[in-house]
Amino acid sequence: MARPPRTRTVGPRLAPSPLACRGAQGLVSALLDDPLASNPDLAVQLESRRLGPAPPEALTIRHGDAAQPSPSEVQVPSKWLRETNAQVVEIVHGDVPPLESSFSALHLADIVVLVLSDSTLLSSKAAQTLLYNLHTKPNLLLALNCPDASPSASTSPLRTLQHQLDTLFPSPEGGQPAALAISTEQALAALEALSPSEPDQPPSYDAFQKGYIASRIPHLHQLLTTALIADSPASSTTGPTPLQLQTAHYVLSAALSRAAFAGAQVADSLTTASSALSALAQHAAEQKAALLASLGVEGSTGLVRVPADEQRASLAALDELFASRLEWYKLPYRVDDLHAEVALVVGGTFLPSFEKQLVFATARAHNAAQALSSRVDAVFASPTFSAAPRSTPLSPAAQLASLYSATLLNSLAQAGTASLSALSASPTSSTALSSAVSRRRAQITAPGGPTDLLQRRAQRAVVRSATFAASSVALAGAGEALGWVAQTGTSVGLGLLGVTLGAWGLQRAWGKAVRRFRKDVGERVVGGLEEDLGVRARRIAERAGYKAEVAVRLGEDKVRERRVEWEAFRATLRCIEERRRALVDETEVDAVAQPKKRIGA
């Protein structure tokens, strides 16, 4: 069985009564109330169809005996609905355009009657929105509702309406919709005169005939009846009627056109998101490079150089120690205190200012990470990433282009927390920049370190010097006692020479030990410190940009995934378009698909 023809009547909600009779509601009442077969039940049901506490915007009216099977549907015993096998959908909206569902119903309708007021015409935004969406639809009729539909009274509003149509649509495809002046006010007053609601008032046939014909509702009634049944052959019960095929072709063309427009919006949205992610990646790379430069990382070597004046100041303090309390001639009785003396000086003078600078540098890295995190949040706060299609009212194009992902946003939050936590670590933690100085400072005095090696060399030099001096004195004494030396002065000279040579050897060995100590501190300790700082600085820079890196990677994956989905959807649309063109090219369908003369033209 073919579906019933669908007629949509749309107009603004006019309040209070009696102005309500001049909208779509009054037109439907005038069309369905048959003066030749007056039915009290029909009049009552028509009057009460929108008396509920929350009447729907779109109300379906069909032939039947049940009063109101559902809130959005009413059945009335209408002879006209039974004869035409049609359904009437009454759409009554306020000062705003109808809902999206109502627009869908209007596009699917076989005939649409747009009720306009003679006082506003097309000046209201709701009327303009409706006409912009429906002006290419076949069988669209503009019903200009006037207080008086006579030619003398309605010519001026019709001329103004035609001028507005010419201005809004100078070159419309398929011609402009026909405009017809009607008066629901006159029609309902005439029907009231024929069947008075007051029992003591007799029917006035003259008033009915004069008012009903002057309202031009019979003319509109005849136009709709002709359009509904003229193209319906007897075989239409087994297939769609030409009117329905015409509507189907329009709906398919309109759907493909809207899909193409939505596709452009989707492509633009995805391009915008991709550009935002590229800009974010570029900004993160620039901030990372700036952060590495502020931390003192050399681009060629990747090391963080210790300032030369800081290094000279640290070595100068050690030189002062070796030239005063640890002078070579004091070693014999201070060699055991050497480790403690060096540790005392190193603990207070080894790069203290540089260590403070590194603490401030870590704070700068934390600020840079916060700035990058704010930039990431700003990018992902856009509706493309943040608006959930299931919980946020979005247009179909926005739903197709939506990159919302709860998993992605959760991953970004975790990445931001991990990044800031790593950069907020204590200066003494193993990942802080300043802790590298403390670690290398401790290495100087650690077991097996430069200080330990210096003490062992000093002890060995003292032992050798003392042994050489004692041996020389003993040899001189033995020579004098055994008569090997003729004179006492000679033996004393030999002893003093040995002591002098022992002292010279101690001084020379201590000087070599100090130079080796300086070399160990300058190369092993400071060089290792520079390498450690370079590694930690790069790690800190990576941590500062970790959230941005995760955001760019996950965002690009989401954009790539959505583009793949959109390409598959475009392929489906191309297939539908090819099939539509093939249907239009067929001879039988082509005859049906030819643009017909508009209703009322």
mmCIF file of N, CA and C in Angstrom, residues 4-10 60-61 85-91 105-106 108-113 224 228:
data_model
loop_
_atom_site.group_PDB
_atom_site.id
_atom_site.type_symbol
_atom_site.label_atom_id
_atom_site.label_comp_id
_atom_site.label_asym_id
_atom_site.label_seq_id
_atom_site.Cartn_x
_atom_site.Cartn_y
_atom_site.Cartn_z
ATOM 1 N N PRO A 4 -0.065 7.479 2.818
ATOM 2 C CA PRO A 4 -0.984 8.587 2.581
ATOM 3 C C PRO A 4 -0.207 9.846 2.215
ATOM 4 N N PRO A 5 -0.779 10.695 1.348
ATOM 5 C CA PRO A 5 -0.133 11.980 1.065
ATOM 6 C C PRO A 5 -0.039 12.815 2.336
ATOM 7 N N ARG A 6 1.055 13.567 2.431
ATOM 8 C CA ARG A 6 1.289 14.338 3.649
ATOM 9 C C ARG A 6 1.230 15.822 3.322
ATOM 10 N N THR A 7 0.357 16.529 4.026
ATOM 11 C CA THR A 7 0.201 17.970 3.860
ATOM 12 C C THR A 7 0.618 18.645 5.159
ATOM 13 N N ARG A 8 1.520 19.617 5.050
ATOM 14 C CA ARG A 8 1.991 20.339 6.234
ATOM 15 C C ARG A 8 1.492 21.777 6.156
ATOM 16 N N THR A 9 0.928 22.242 7.259
ATOM 17 C CA THR A 9 0.508 23.627 7.393
ATOM 18 C C THR A 9 1.311 24.235 8.527
ATOM 19 N N VAL A 10 2.084 25.268 8.229
ATOM 20 C CA VAL A 10 2.989 25.838 9.216
ATOM 21 C C VAL A 10 2.719 27.324 9.319
ATOM 22 N N THR A 60 -0.203 15.903 14.281
ATOM 23 C CA THR A 60 -0.678 15.150 13.119
ATOM 24 C C THR A 60 -2.184 14.928 13.237
ATOM 25 N N ILE A 61 -2.898 15.262 12.171
ATOM 26 C CA ILE A 61 -4.358 15.108 12.136
ATOM 27 C C ILE A 61 -4.691 14.153 10.994
ATOM 28 N N ASN A 85 -7.454 10.520 1.406
ATOM 29 C CA ASN A 85 -6.512 9.605 2.078
ATOM 30 C C ASN A 85 -5.242 10.349 2.491
ATOM 31 N N ALA A 86 -5.443 11.550 3.028
ATOM 32 C CA ALA A 86 -4.308 12.414 3.353
ATOM 33 C C ALA A 86 -4.177 12.577 4.861
ATOM 34 N N GLN A 87 -3.012 13.043 5.246
ATOM 35 C CA GLN A 87 -2.728 13.430 6.624
ATOM 36 C C GLN A 87 -2.338 14.903 6.630
ATOM 37 N N VAL A 88 -2.772 15.606 7.647
ATOM 38 C CA VAL A 88 -2.431 17.014 7.813
ATOM 39 C C VAL A 88 -1.600 17.150 9.083
ATOM 40 N N VAL A 89 -0.433 17.768 8.938
ATOM 41 C CA VAL A 89 0.418 18.042 10.092
ATOM 42 C C VAL A 89 0.398 19.541 10.324
ATOM 43 N N GLU A 90 -0.080 19.918 11.474
ATOM 44 C CA GLU A 90 -0.209 21.325 11.834
ATOM 45 C C GLU A 90 0.997 21.714 12.701
ATOM 46 N N ILE A 91 1.806 22.628 12.195
ATOM 47 C CA ILE A 91 3.013 23.072 12.902
ATOM 48 C C ILE A 91 2.793 24.508 13.332
ATOM 49 N N ALA A 105 9.998 17.272 9.037
ATOM 50 C CA ALA A 105 8.641 16.942 8.594
ATOM 51 C C ALA A 105 8.221 17.799 7.405
ATOM 52 N N LEU A 106 8.643 19.061 7.391
ATOM 53 C CA LEU A 106 8.296 19.931 6.268
ATOM 54 C C LEU A 106 8.979 19.479 4.979
ATOM 55 N N LEU A 108 9.775 16.466 4.227
ATOM 56 C CA LEU A 108 9.196 15.191 3.798
ATOM 57 C C LEU A 108 7.753 15.325 3.335
ATOM 58 N N ALA A 109 7.175 16.499 3.476
ATOM 59 C CA ALA A 109 5.767 16.679 3.119
ATOM 60 C C ALA A 109 5.598 16.753 1.607
ATOM 61 N N ASP A 110 4.435 16.281 1.140
ATOM 62 C CA ASP A 110 4.113 16.388 -0.283
ATOM 63 C C ASP A 110 3.641 17.792 -0.634
ATOM 64 N N ILE A 111 2.909 18.420 0.257
ATOM 65 C CA ILE A 111 2.413 19.782 0.054
ATOM 66 C C ILE A 111 2.664 20.553 1.348
ATOM 67 N N VAL A 112 3.182 21.774 1.224
ATOM 68 C CA VAL A 112 3.430 22.628 2.382
ATOM 69 C C VAL A 112 2.695 23.945 2.156
ATOM 70 N N VAL A 113 1.892 24.332 3.137
ATOM 71 C CA VAL A 113 1.195 25.613 3.113
ATOM 72 C C VAL A 113 1.800 26.474 4.217
ATOM 73 N N LEU A 224 -5.776 22.178 -3.046
ATOM 74 C CA LEU A 224 -5.169 21.059 -2.323
ATOM 75 C C LEU A 224 -5.782 19.737 -2.757
ATOM 76 N N LEU A 228 -3.831 16.592 -4.525
ATOM 77 C CA LEU A 228 -3.732 15.314 -3.821
ATOM 78 C C LEU A 228 -4.280 14.146 -4.626
#
